[in-house]
CSV table of C-alpha atoms and ligand atoms in Angstrom, one decimal:
chain,number,residue,atom,x,y,z
A,153,MET,CA,0.0,0.0,0.0
A,154,LYS,CA,1.2,3.5,-0.9
A,155,PRO,CA,2.3,5.5,2.2
A,156,VAL,CA,0.3,8.4,3.4
A,157,VAL,CA,2.6,11.3,4.4
A,158,HIS,CA,1.6,13.4,7.4
A,159,VAL,CA,3.4,16.8,7.6
A,160,VAL,CA,3.2,18.7,10.8
A,161,GLY,CA,3.8,22.5,10.7
A,162,ALA,CA,2.6,24.6,7.8
A,163,GLY,CA,5.6,27.1,7.6
A,164,LEU,CA,7.6,27.1,4.4
A,165,ALA,CA,9.3,23.8,5.3
A,166,GLY,CA,6.1,22.0,5.8
A,167,LEU,CA,4.4,23.6,2.8
A,168,ALA,CA,7.4,22.6,0.6
A,169,ALA,CA,7.4,19.1,1.9
A,170,ALA,CA,3.6,18.7,1.4
A,171,LEU,CA,3.9,20.2,-2.1
A,172,ALA,CA,6.7,17.8,-3.1
A,173,VAL,CA,4.8,14.8,-1.9
A,174,ALA,CA,1.4,15.9,-3.4
A,175,ARG,CA,3.1,16.6,-6.8
A,176,SER,CA,4.5,13.0,-6.8
A,177,GLY,CA,0.9,11.6,-6.6
A,178,HIS,CA,1.1,10.4,-2.9
A,179,ALA,CA,-1.6,11.2,-0.4
A,180,VAL,CA,-0.5,14.0,2.1
A,181,HIS,CA,-2.1,15.6,5.2
A,182,LEU,CA,-0.7,18.9,6.5
A,183,TYR,CA,-1.4,19.8,10.1
A,184,GLU,CA,-0.9,23.3,11.6
A,185,ALA,CA,-1.3,24.5,15.2
A,186,ALA,CA,-2.2,28.1,14.2
A,187,PRO,CA,-5.4,29.1,12.4
A,188,GLN,CA,-3.3,30.0,9.3
A,189,ALA,CA,-0.2,28.8,7.5
A,190,GLY,CA,3.1,30.6,7.0
A,191,GLY,CA,4.7,30.4,10.5
A,192,ARG,CA,7.5,33.0,10.6
A,193,CYS,CA,6.8,34.1,7.0
A,194,ARG,CA,3.2,35.5,6.8
A,195,SER,CA,1.0,38.6,6.2
A,196,PHE,CA,-1.8,39.8,8.3
A,197,HIS,CA,-4.2,42.8,8.4
A,198,ASP,CA,-3.1,45.3,11.0
A,199,PRO,CA,-6.0,47.3,12.4
A,200,VAL,CA,-3.8,50.3,13.5
A,201,LEU,CA,-2.4,50.8,10.0
A,202,ASP,CA,-5.5,49.4,8.3
A,203,ARG,CA,-3.2,47.6,5.9
A,204,VAL,CA,-2.0,44.1,5.2
A,205,ILE,CA,1.6,44.0,6.5
A,206,ASP,CA,4.2,41.2,6.8
A,207,ASN,CA,5.5,39.9,10.1
A,208,GLY,CA,8.8,41.1,8.7
A,209,SER,CA,10.2,42.2,5.4
A,210,HIS,CA,11.8,39.3,3.5
A,211,LEU,CA,14.1,39.3,0.6
A,212,LEU,CA,14.9,36.3,-1.6
A,213,LEU,CA,18.1,36.1,-3.7
A,214,GLY,CA,18.6,34.7,-7.2
A,215,VAL,CA,20.9,32.1,-5.7
A,216,ASN,CA,18.0,30.7,-3.7
A,217,ARG,CA,17.2,28.3,-6.4
A,218,VAL,CA,15.1,25.8,-4.5
A,219,ALA,CA,12.9,28.7,-3.1
A,220,LEU,CA,12.4,30.0,-6.7
A,221,ASP,CA,11.5,26.4,-7.8
A,222,TYR,CA,8.9,26.3,-5.0
A,223,LEU,CA,7.5,29.6,-6.2
A,224,LYS,CA,7.2,28.3,-9.7
A,225,ALA,CA,5.7,25.0,-8.6
A,226,SER,CA,3.1,26.7,-6.5
A,227,GLY,CA,2.2,29.6,-8.8
A,228,GLY,CA,3.6,32.2,-6.4
A,229,LEU,CA,6.2,33.5,-8.8
A,230,ASP,CA,3.6,35.8,-10.4
A,231,PHE,CA,3.4,37.7,-7.0
A,232,VAL,CA,7.2,38.3,-6.8
A,233,HIS,CA,9.1,41.3,-8.1
A,234,ALA,CA,12.6,40.8,-9.5
A,235,LEU,CA,15.0,43.6,-8.6
A,236,PRO,CA,18.0,44.8,-10.5
A,237,PRO,CA,21.2,43.1,-9.2
A,238,ARG,CA,22.3,46.0,-6.9
A,239,ILE,CA,22.1,46.8,-3.2
A,240,HIS,CA,21.5,50.5,-2.3
A,241,PHE,CA,22.7,52.1,0.9
A,242,ALA,CA,22.1,55.5,2.5
A,243,HIS,CA,23.9,57.0,5.5
A,244,VAL,CA,21.1,58.4,7.8
A,245,GLY,CA,23.6,60.8,9.5
A,246,ASN,CA,25.1,62.6,6.4
A,247,GLY,CA,22.7,61.6,3.6
A,248,HIS,CA,25.5,60.0,1.6
A,249,THR,CA,24.2,57.2,-0.8
A,250,TRP,CA,26.0,54.4,-2.6
A,251,THR,CA,25.3,51.2,-4.5
A,252,ALA,CA,26.9,47.7,-4.5
A,253,SER,CA,26.8,45.3,-7.3
A,254,PRO,CA,28.7,42.0,-7.9
A,255,THR,CA,31.3,43.8,-10.0
A,256,ARG,CA,31.4,46.9,-7.8
A,257,LEU,CA,31.6,46.2,-4.1
A,258,PRO,CA,32.4,49.2,-1.8
A,259,VAL,CA,35.3,47.3,-0.2
A,260,SER,CA,38.8,46.3,-1.5
A,261,ALA,CA,39.4,43.0,-3.3
A,262,TRP,CA,41.6,42.0,-0.3
A,263,GLU,CA,38.7,42.4,2.1
A,264,VAL,CA,36.4,40.3,-0.2
A,265,LEU,CA,39.0,37.6,-0.3
A,266,ARG,CA,39.3,37.6,3.5
A,267,ALA,CA,35.5,37.5,3.8
A,268,VAL,CA,35.0,34.5,1.5
A,269,TRP,CA,38.0,32.5,2.9
A,270,PRO,CA,36.7,29.2,4.2
A,271,GLY,CA,38.4,29.3,7.7
A,272,GLY,CA,36.6,29.4,11.1
A,273,GLY,CA,36.1,31.9,13.9
A,274,THR,CA,33.6,34.7,14.1
A,275,VAL,CA,32.9,37.4,11.5
A,276,ALA,CA,34.3,40.1,13.8
A,277,GLN,CA,37.5,38.1,14.3
A,278,ARG,CA,37.9,37.9,10.6
A,279,LEU,CA,36.6,41.2,9.3
A,280,GLY,CA,36.5,43.5,12.4
A,281,SER,CA,39.7,45.3,11.5
A,282,CYS,CA,38.7,45.9,7.9
A,283,ARG,CA,38.0,49.5,6.7
A,284,GLY,CA,34.7,48.4,5.3
A,285,PHE,CA,33.5,46.7,8.5
A,286,ALA,CA,31.0,49.3,9.9
A,287,ASP,CA,29.5,50.3,6.6
A,288,PHE,CA,29.4,47.0,4.7
A,289,TRP,CA,30.4,43.8,6.4
A,290,GLN,CA,28.6,44.4,9.7
A,291,PRO,CA,25.2,45.3,8.0
A,292,LEU,CA,25.6,42.4,5.6
A,293,CYS,CA,26.4,40.0,8.4
A,294,LEU,CA,23.3,41.1,10.3
A,295,ALA,CA,21.1,40.8,7.2
A,296,ILE,CA,22.4,37.4,6.2
A,297,MET,CA,23.0,35.8,9.6
A,298,ASN,CA,20.7,37.7,12.0
A,299,THR,CA,23.6,37.5,14.4
A,300,ALA,CA,26.0,40.2,15.5
A,301,PRO,CA,29.5,39.9,13.9
A,302,ALA,CA,31.1,39.2,17.4
A,303,ALA,CA,29.2,35.9,17.6
A,304,ALA,CA,28.4,35.1,13.9
A,305,ASP,CA,30.0,32.0,12.3
A,306,ALA,CA,32.5,33.2,9.8
A,307,ARG,CA,32.6,29.9,7.9
A,308,LEU,CA,28.8,30.0,7.2
A,309,PHE,CA,28.9,33.7,6.3
A,310,ALA,CA,31.8,33.0,3.9
A,311,ARG,CA,29.9,30.1,2.3
A,312,VAL,CA,26.8,32.3,1.7
A,313,LEU,CA,29.0,35.1,0.3
A,314,ARG,CA,30.7,32.7,-2.1
A,315,ALA,CA,27.4,31.4,-3.3
A,316,ILE,CA,26.1,34.9,-3.9
A,317,LEU,CA,29.2,36.2,-5.6
A,318,LEU,CA,29.7,33.1,-7.8
A,319,GLY,CA,26.1,33.4,-8.8
A,320,GLY,CA,26.9,36.5,-10.8
A,321,ARG,CA,24.3,39.0,-11.7
A,322,ALA,CA,21.5,36.5,-11.5
A,323,GLY,CA,22.5,35.3,-8.1
A,324,PHE,CA,22.9,38.8,-6.7
A,325,ARG,CA,19.4,39.8,-7.9
A,326,GLY,CA,16.9,40.3,-5.1
A,327,TYR,CA,13.2,39.2,-5.2
A,328,ALA,CA,10.7,41.3,-3.3
A,329,PHE,CA,7.1,40.7,-2.4
A,330,PRO,CA,5.0,43.7,-3.5
A,331,HIS,CA,1.7,42.0,-2.6
A,332,GLY,CA,3.0,40.6,0.7
A,333,LEU,CA,4.6,37.3,1.8
A,334,SER,CA,1.4,35.3,2.0
A,335,ALA,CA,0.2,36.3,-1.5
A,336,ALA,CA,3.4,34.8,-3.0
A,337,LEU,CA,4.7,32.2,-0.6
A,338,ILE,CA,1.8,30.8,1.3
A,339,ASP,CA,-1.6,31.2,-0.4
A,340,PRO,CA,-0.6,29.8,-3.9
A,341,ALA,CA,1.0,26.8,-2.2
A,342,LEU,CA,-2.2,26.1,-0.2
A,343,ALA,CA,-4.3,26.5,-3.3
A,344,ARG,CA,-2.1,24.1,-5.3
A,345,LEU,CA,-2.2,21.6,-2.4
A,346,GLY,CA,-6.0,21.8,-2.4
A,347,GLU,CA,-6.0,21.2,-6.2
A,348,LEU,CA,-3.8,18.1,-5.7
A,349,GLY,CA,-6.2,16.7,-3.1
A,350,ALA,CA,-4.0,17.3,0.1
A,351,GLY,CA,-5.8,17.4,3.4
A,352,ILE,CA,-5.1,20.7,5.2
A,353,HIS,CA,-5.9,20.9,8.9
A,354,PHE,CA,-5.6,24.2,10.8
A,355,GLY,CA,-5.8,24.6,14.6
A,356,GLN,CA,-4.1,21.2,15.1
A,357,ARG,CA,-1.3,21.3,17.7
A,358,LEU,CA,0.7,18.1,17.8
A,359,THR,CA,1.2,17.1,21.4
A,360,GLY,CA,2.5,13.5,21.1
A,361,ILE,CA,3.8,11.0,18.5
A,362,SER,CA,4.1,7.2,18.7
A,363,GLN,CA,4.5,4.4,16.2
A,364,GLN,CA,0.7,4.2,15.8
A,365,TRP,CA,-0.6,7.7,16.6
A,366,LEU,CA,-0.2,11.4,16.0
A,367,THR,CA,-1.9,13.0,19.0
A,368,PHE,CA,-3.2,16.5,18.6
A,369,ALA,CA,-4.7,18.7,21.4
A,370,GLU,CA,-8.3,17.6,20.5
A,371,ARG,CA,-7.9,14.4,18.4
A,372,ALA,CA,-5.6,11.5,17.4
A,373,VAL,CA,-4.8,10.4,13.9
A,374,SER,CA,-3.8,6.7,13.5
A,375,LEU,CA,-0.8,5.9,11.4
A,376,GLY,CA,-0.8,3.1,8.9
A,377,LYS,CA,2.2,0.7,8.8
A,378,ASN,CA,3.6,2.4,5.7
A,379,ASP,CA,2.8,5.9,6.7
A,380,ARG,CA,5.5,8.6,7.1
A,381,VAL,CA,5.7,11.6,9.3
A,382,ILE,CA,7.5,14.9,8.6
A,383,LEU,CA,7.8,17.2,11.6
A,384,ALA,CA,8.4,20.6,10.0
A,385,LEU,CA,8.7,22.3,13.3
A,386,PRO,CA,11.2,24.7,14.9
A,387,PRO,CA,13.5,23.3,17.6
A,388,TRP,CA,11.5,24.9,20.4
A,389,ALA,CA,8.3,23.2,19.3
A,390,LEU,CA,10.1,19.9,18.9
A,391,GLU,CA,11.5,19.8,22.5
A,392,SER,CA,8.5,18.1,24.1
A,393,LEU,CA,7.8,15.8,21.1
A,394,LEU,CA,11.2,14.4,20.3
A,395,PRO,CA,13.7,15.3,23.1
A,396,ASP,CA,17.4,15.4,22.4
A,397,ASN,CA,17.1,17.4,19.3
A,398,GLY,CA,19.3,20.2,20.6
A,399,ASN,CA,18.8,23.3,22.5
A,400,PHE,CA,19.5,26.3,20.3
A,401,ASP,CA,19.9,30.0,21.1
A,402,THR,CA,17.7,32.2,18.9
A,403,GLU,CA,17.8,35.9,17.7
A,404,THR,CA,15.0,38.4,17.4
A,405,ILE,CA,14.1,40.4,14.2
A,406,THR,CA,12.0,43.5,14.8
A,407,ASN,CA,10.1,45.4,12.1
A,408,VAL,CA,8.5,48.8,12.6
A,409,HIS,CA,5.8,49.5,10.0
A,410,PHE,CA,4.9,53.2,9.4
A,411,ARG,CA,1.7,54.2,7.6
A,412,LEU,CA,2.7,57.1,5.2
A,413,PRO,CA,0.3,59.8,4.1
A,414,HIS,CA,0.5,58.6,0.5
A,415,ALA,CA,2.2,55.9,-1.6
A,416,HIS,CA,6.0,56.3,-1.9
A,417,THR,CA,8.0,55.5,-5.0
A,418,LEU,CA,11.1,53.9,-3.3
A,419,SER,CA,11.1,50.6,-5.3
A,420,HIS,CA,14.1,48.7,-3.8
A,421,PRO,CA,15.2,47.8,-0.3
A,422,LEU,CA,17.6,50.4,1.2
A,423,GLY,CA,20.4,49.5,3.6
A,424,LEU,CA,20.5,52.2,6.3
A,425,ILE,CA,23.9,53.0,7.8
A,426,GLY,CA,24.8,55.0,10.8
A,427,GLY,CA,21.5,54.7,12.8
A,428,MET,CA,19.3,52.3,14.6
A,429,GLY,CA,17.3,51.0,11.6
A,430,GLN,CA,19.1,48.6,9.2
A,431,TRP,CA,16.9,48.1,6.2
A,432,LEU,CA,14.0,50.1,4.7
A,433,PHE,CA,11.4,48.5,2.5
A,434,VAL,CA,8.4,50.5,1.1
A,435,ARG,CA,5.2,48.9,-0.1
A,436,GLY,CA,2.7,51.4,-1.3
A,437,ASP,CA,2.0,53.7,1.7
A,438,VAL,CA,3.7,51.5,4.3
A,439,ALA,CA,7.4,51.9,5.1
A,440,SER,CA,8.9,49.1,7.1
A,441,VAL,CA,12.2,49.3,8.9
A,442,THR,CA,14.0,46.1,9.9
A,443,ILE,CA,16.4,45.6,12.9
A,444,SER,CA,18.1,42.2,13.0
A,445,ALA,CA,19.5,40.7,16.2
A,446,ALA,CA,17.9,43.5,18.2
A,447,GLN,CA,18.5,43.3,21.9
A,448,THR,CA,15.8,45.7,23.0
A,449,PRO,CA,12.6,47.0,21.4
A,450,PRO,CA,13.3,50.0,19.2
A,451,ASP,CA,12.1,53.5,19.7
A,452,ALA,CA,9.8,54.2,16.8
A,453,ALA,CA,10.2,58.0,17.1
A,454,ILE,CA,14.0,57.6,16.6
A,455,LEU,CA,13.5,55.3,13.6
A,456,TRP,CA,11.1,57.8,12.0
A,457,ARG,CA,13.6,60.6,12.5
A,458,GLU,CA,16.1,58.4,10.6
A,459,ILE,CA,13.9,57.5,7.7
A,460,ALA,CA,11.8,60.6,7.2
A,461,PRO,CA,14.6,62.6,5.4
A,462,VAL,CA,15.4,59.5,3.3
A,463,LEU,CA,11.8,59.4,2.1
A,464,ASP,CA,11.7,63.2,1.9
A,465,LEU,CA,8.8,63.3,4.2
A,466,HIS,CA,9.0,66.0,6.9
A,467,LEU,CA,6.1,65.0,9.1
A,468,PRO,CA,5.6,64.1,12.8
A,469,LEU,CA,5.6,60.4,13.8
A,470,PRO,CA,2.8,58.7,11.7
A,471,PRO,CA,0.7,55.7,12.9
A,472,HIS,CA,3.0,52.7,13.3
A,473,ARG,CA,3.1,49.1,14.4
A,474,VAL,CA,6.1,47.3,16.0
A,475,VAL,CA,6.3,43.5,15.2
A,476,GLN,CA,8.9,41.7,17.2
A,477,GLU,CA,9.7,38.1,16.2
A,478,LYS,CA,11.5,37.0,19.3
A,479,ARG,CA,12.6,33.6,17.8
A,480,ALA,CA,13.1,34.7,14.2
A,481,THR,CA,16.2,32.5,13.5
A,482,LEU,CA,18.9,30.6,15.3
A,483,ARG,CA,21.8,32.6,16.7
A,484,HIS,CA,24.3,31.4,14.0
A,485,THR,CA,27.5,30.9,16.0
A,486,PRO,CA,30.3,28.5,15.0
A,487,SER,CA,29.0,26.1,17.7
A,488,SER,CA,25.4,26.2,16.6
A,489,SER,CA,26.5,25.5,13.0
A,490,ARG,CA,28.2,22.3,14.1
A,491,ARG,CA,25.1,21.2,16.0
A,492,ARG,CA,22.4,21.7,13.4
A,493,PRO,CA,21.0,18.1,12.9
A,494,GLY,CA,20.1,16.2,9.8
A,495,PRO,CA,16.6,15.2,8.7
A,496,THR,CA,16.5,11.7,10.1
A,497,THR,CA,15.4,10.8,13.7
A,498,ASP,CA,15.8,7.7,15.8
A,499,ARG,CA,12.1,6.8,15.0
A,500,ASP,CA,11.4,4.7,11.8
A,501,GLY,CA,9.4,6.7,9.3
A,502,VAL,CA,9.7,10.0,11.1
A,503,PHE,CA,11.7,12.9,9.5
A,504,LEU,CA,12.5,16.5,10.3
A,505,ALA,CA,12.3,19.6,8.2
A,506,GLY,CA,12.8,23.3,9.1
A,507,ASP,CA,15.2,26.1,8.4
A,508,TRP,CA,17.3,25.2,11.5
A,509,LEU,CA,18.5,21.8,10.2
A,510,ALA,CA,22.0,21.4,8.7
A,511,SER,CA,22.3,23.5,5.6
A,512,PRO,CA,24.7,25.6,3.6
A,513,TRP,CA,22.4,28.5,4.4
A,514,PRO,CA,21.5,30.2,7.7
A,515,CYS,CA,17.8,30.1,8.7
A,516,THR,CA,16.2,31.4,5.6
A,517,MET,CA,13.4,30.7,3.2
A,518,GLU,CA,16.0,28.7,1.1
A,519,SER,CA,17.0,26.5,4.0
A,520,ALA,CA,13.4,25.9,5.1
A,521,ILE,CA,12.1,25.0,1.6
A,522,SER,CA,15.2,22.8,0.8
A,523,SER,CA,14.7,21.0,4.1
A,524,GLY,CA,11.1,20.3,3.2
A,525,LEU,CA,12.1,18.9,-0.2
A,526,ALA,CA,14.8,16.8,1.4
A,527,ALA,CA,12.4,15.3,4.0
A,528,ALA,CA,9.8,14.5,1.3
A,529,ARG,CA,12.6,12.7,-0.7
A,530,LEU,CA,13.5,10.6,2.4
A,531,ALA,CA,9.9,9.9,3.3
A,532,LEU,CA,9.1,8.5,-0.1
A,533,GLY,CA,12.6,7.1,-0.8
A,534,ARG,CA,12.6,9.1,-4.0
A,535,ASP,CA,15.9,11.0,-4.7
A,536,ASP,CA,14.4,12.3,-7.9
A,537,LEU,CA,11.6,14.4,-6.3
A,538,ARG,CA,11.8,18.0,-7.5
A,539,LEU,CA,9.8,21.2,-7.0
A,540,SER,CA,10.6,22.5,-10.4
B,130,FAD,C1,11.1,38.9,10.7
B,130,FAD,C2,11.7,37.9,9.9
B,130,FAD,C3,12.4,38.3,8.7
B,130,FAD,C4,13.0,37.3,7.9
B,130,FAD,N1,13.6,37.7,6.8
B,130,FAD,C5,14.1,36.8,5.9
B,130,FAD,C6,14.6,37.1,4.6
B,130,FAD,O1,14.7,38.3,4.3
B,130,FAD,N2,15.1,36.2,3.8
B,130,FAD,C7,15.0,34.8,4.1
B,130,FAD,O2,15.3,34.0,3.3
B,130,FAD,N3,14.5,34.5,5.3
B,130,FAD,C8,14.0,35.4,6.2
B,130,FAD,N4,13.5,35.0,7.4
B,130,FAD,C9,13.5,33.6,7.8
B,130,FAD,C10,12.4,32.8,7.3
B,130,FAD,O3,11.1,33.4,7.5
B,130,FAD,C11,12.3,31.4,8.0
B,130,FAD,O4,13.6,30.8,7.8
B,130,FAD,C12,11.2,30.5,7.5
B,130,FAD,O5,10.0,31.1,7.4
B,130,FAD,C13,11.1,29.3,8.5
B,130,FAD,O6,10.2,28.4,8.0
B,130,FAD,P1,10.0,27.0,8.8
B,130,FAD,O7,8.9,26.3,8.0
B,130,FAD,O8,11.3,26.3,8.9
B,130,FAD,O9,9.5,27.4,10.3
B,130,FAD,P2,8.2,28.1,10.8
B,130,FAD,O10,7.9,29.2,9.9
B,130,FAD,O11,8.5,28.4,12.2
B,130,FAD,O12,7.0,27.0,10.7
B,130,FAD,C14,6.8,26.1,11.7
B,130,FAD,C15,5.2,26.0,11.8
B,130,FAD,O13,4.9,24.9,12.7
B,130,FAD,C16,3.8,25.3,13.5
B,130,FAD,N5,3.8,24.6,14.8
B,130,FAD,C17,4.6,24.8,15.8
B,130,FAD,N6,4.4,23.9,16.8
B,130,FAD,C18,3.4,23.1,16.3
B,130,FAD,C19,2.8,21.9,16.8
B,130,FAD,N7,3.1,21.4,18.0
B,130,FAD,N8,1.8,21.3,16.0
B,130,FAD,C20,1.5,21.8,14.8
B,130,FAD,N9,2.1,22.9,14.3
B,130,FAD,C21,3.1,23.5,15.0
B,130,FAD,C22,4.0,26.8,13.6
B,130,FAD,O14,2.8,27.5,14.0
B,130,FAD,C23,4.5,27.2,12.3
B,130,FAD,O15,3.5,27.6,11.4
B,130,FAD,C24,12.9,35.9,8.3
B,130,FAD,C25,12.3,35.6,9.4
B,130,FAD,C26,11.6,36.5,10.2
B,130,FAD,C27,10.9,36.1,11.5
């Protein structure tokens, strides 16, 4: 009898796993504790701003090939905007602006070589004495690793930089989400799963797992002999279900969303240097400022004073909403990189997925989606499963 695959957790990892299984013609059920899918990557209507906002601005890169395959397979690619292969920066203190591209980085070739070198240690140990540290390497490290350079794993950072730089113009290109994260990454995948006959069950929090049963808060699902289970859950959700899967430190990402008096034309993410905010994204009449690895909640008034001149808006603090994702990603230290586990467990037929598993990427959409595909391949014993 063909196995039924039960995927628990409808974040990107679970959605990708379910989509890969469903596309192969196998039966799949997807269970999610929350009333909606998306996990750490989702949109919602905010009553203060009266706008649909994201839990945090996300950027995909051209080198994130598995994530792009997922967008193609689900139909979400139509809701994505490909940006030119450049990163724009502005200094909030002196108004100076500059641009980085794969062929024109604002640092010396020697610093780039040092950054991509495959050795160990932290990013600060490796790059802290470089001239371009404060204005380039530090913001890049926070954006990529969501970990301060003093703690961030230099080996993982170097691996990501190599992938981006070797990817050329196509790899350096960013992909933004002008209609929101859910419109591109979540809703199309759910619709495609529905078309393929997948069972989708919201409000189902898994509380226990045995050889015969998946136990949810309000019901139990019996497992057939050939059935497979993919736990697409973050490590903190797994602790009570499968102990010994590691205790990981995490980092916060905070976004402050400002409702502008009218739509603004800034069409690309802007790296902010010299202030508290780190990245500025504008979608219509909402400007969103990201702060990675933030230790304390930001002061919205200070952030507004930083971005108002950049947007050429000389107004008092507008309506705003602070969204703090306390466990946005792992803290990517050299030791956490060594401890990220693989997708197999000590239970037959039970596999793991999630952005935190061993990966050439830090916790990102790419690592989440790749892990879902890898778990689906293992669950069905099919190395040839693809999302493209
Ligand atoms: C603010 C912010 C900004 C980010 N920016 C970027 C970016 O620019 N680029 C990028 O690539 N990545 C970015 N990321 C990272 C990216 O969002 C995550 O790596 C990815 O969404 C993780 O997906 P996941 O499926 O592994 O985990 P999750 O999204 O955490 O999904 C796990 C799901 O499991 C559910 N669940 C938990 N416990 C149970 C249970 N017991 N039973 C049933 N369901 C359960 C949860 O509700 C959740 O829906 C960002 C993350 C945040 C928070």
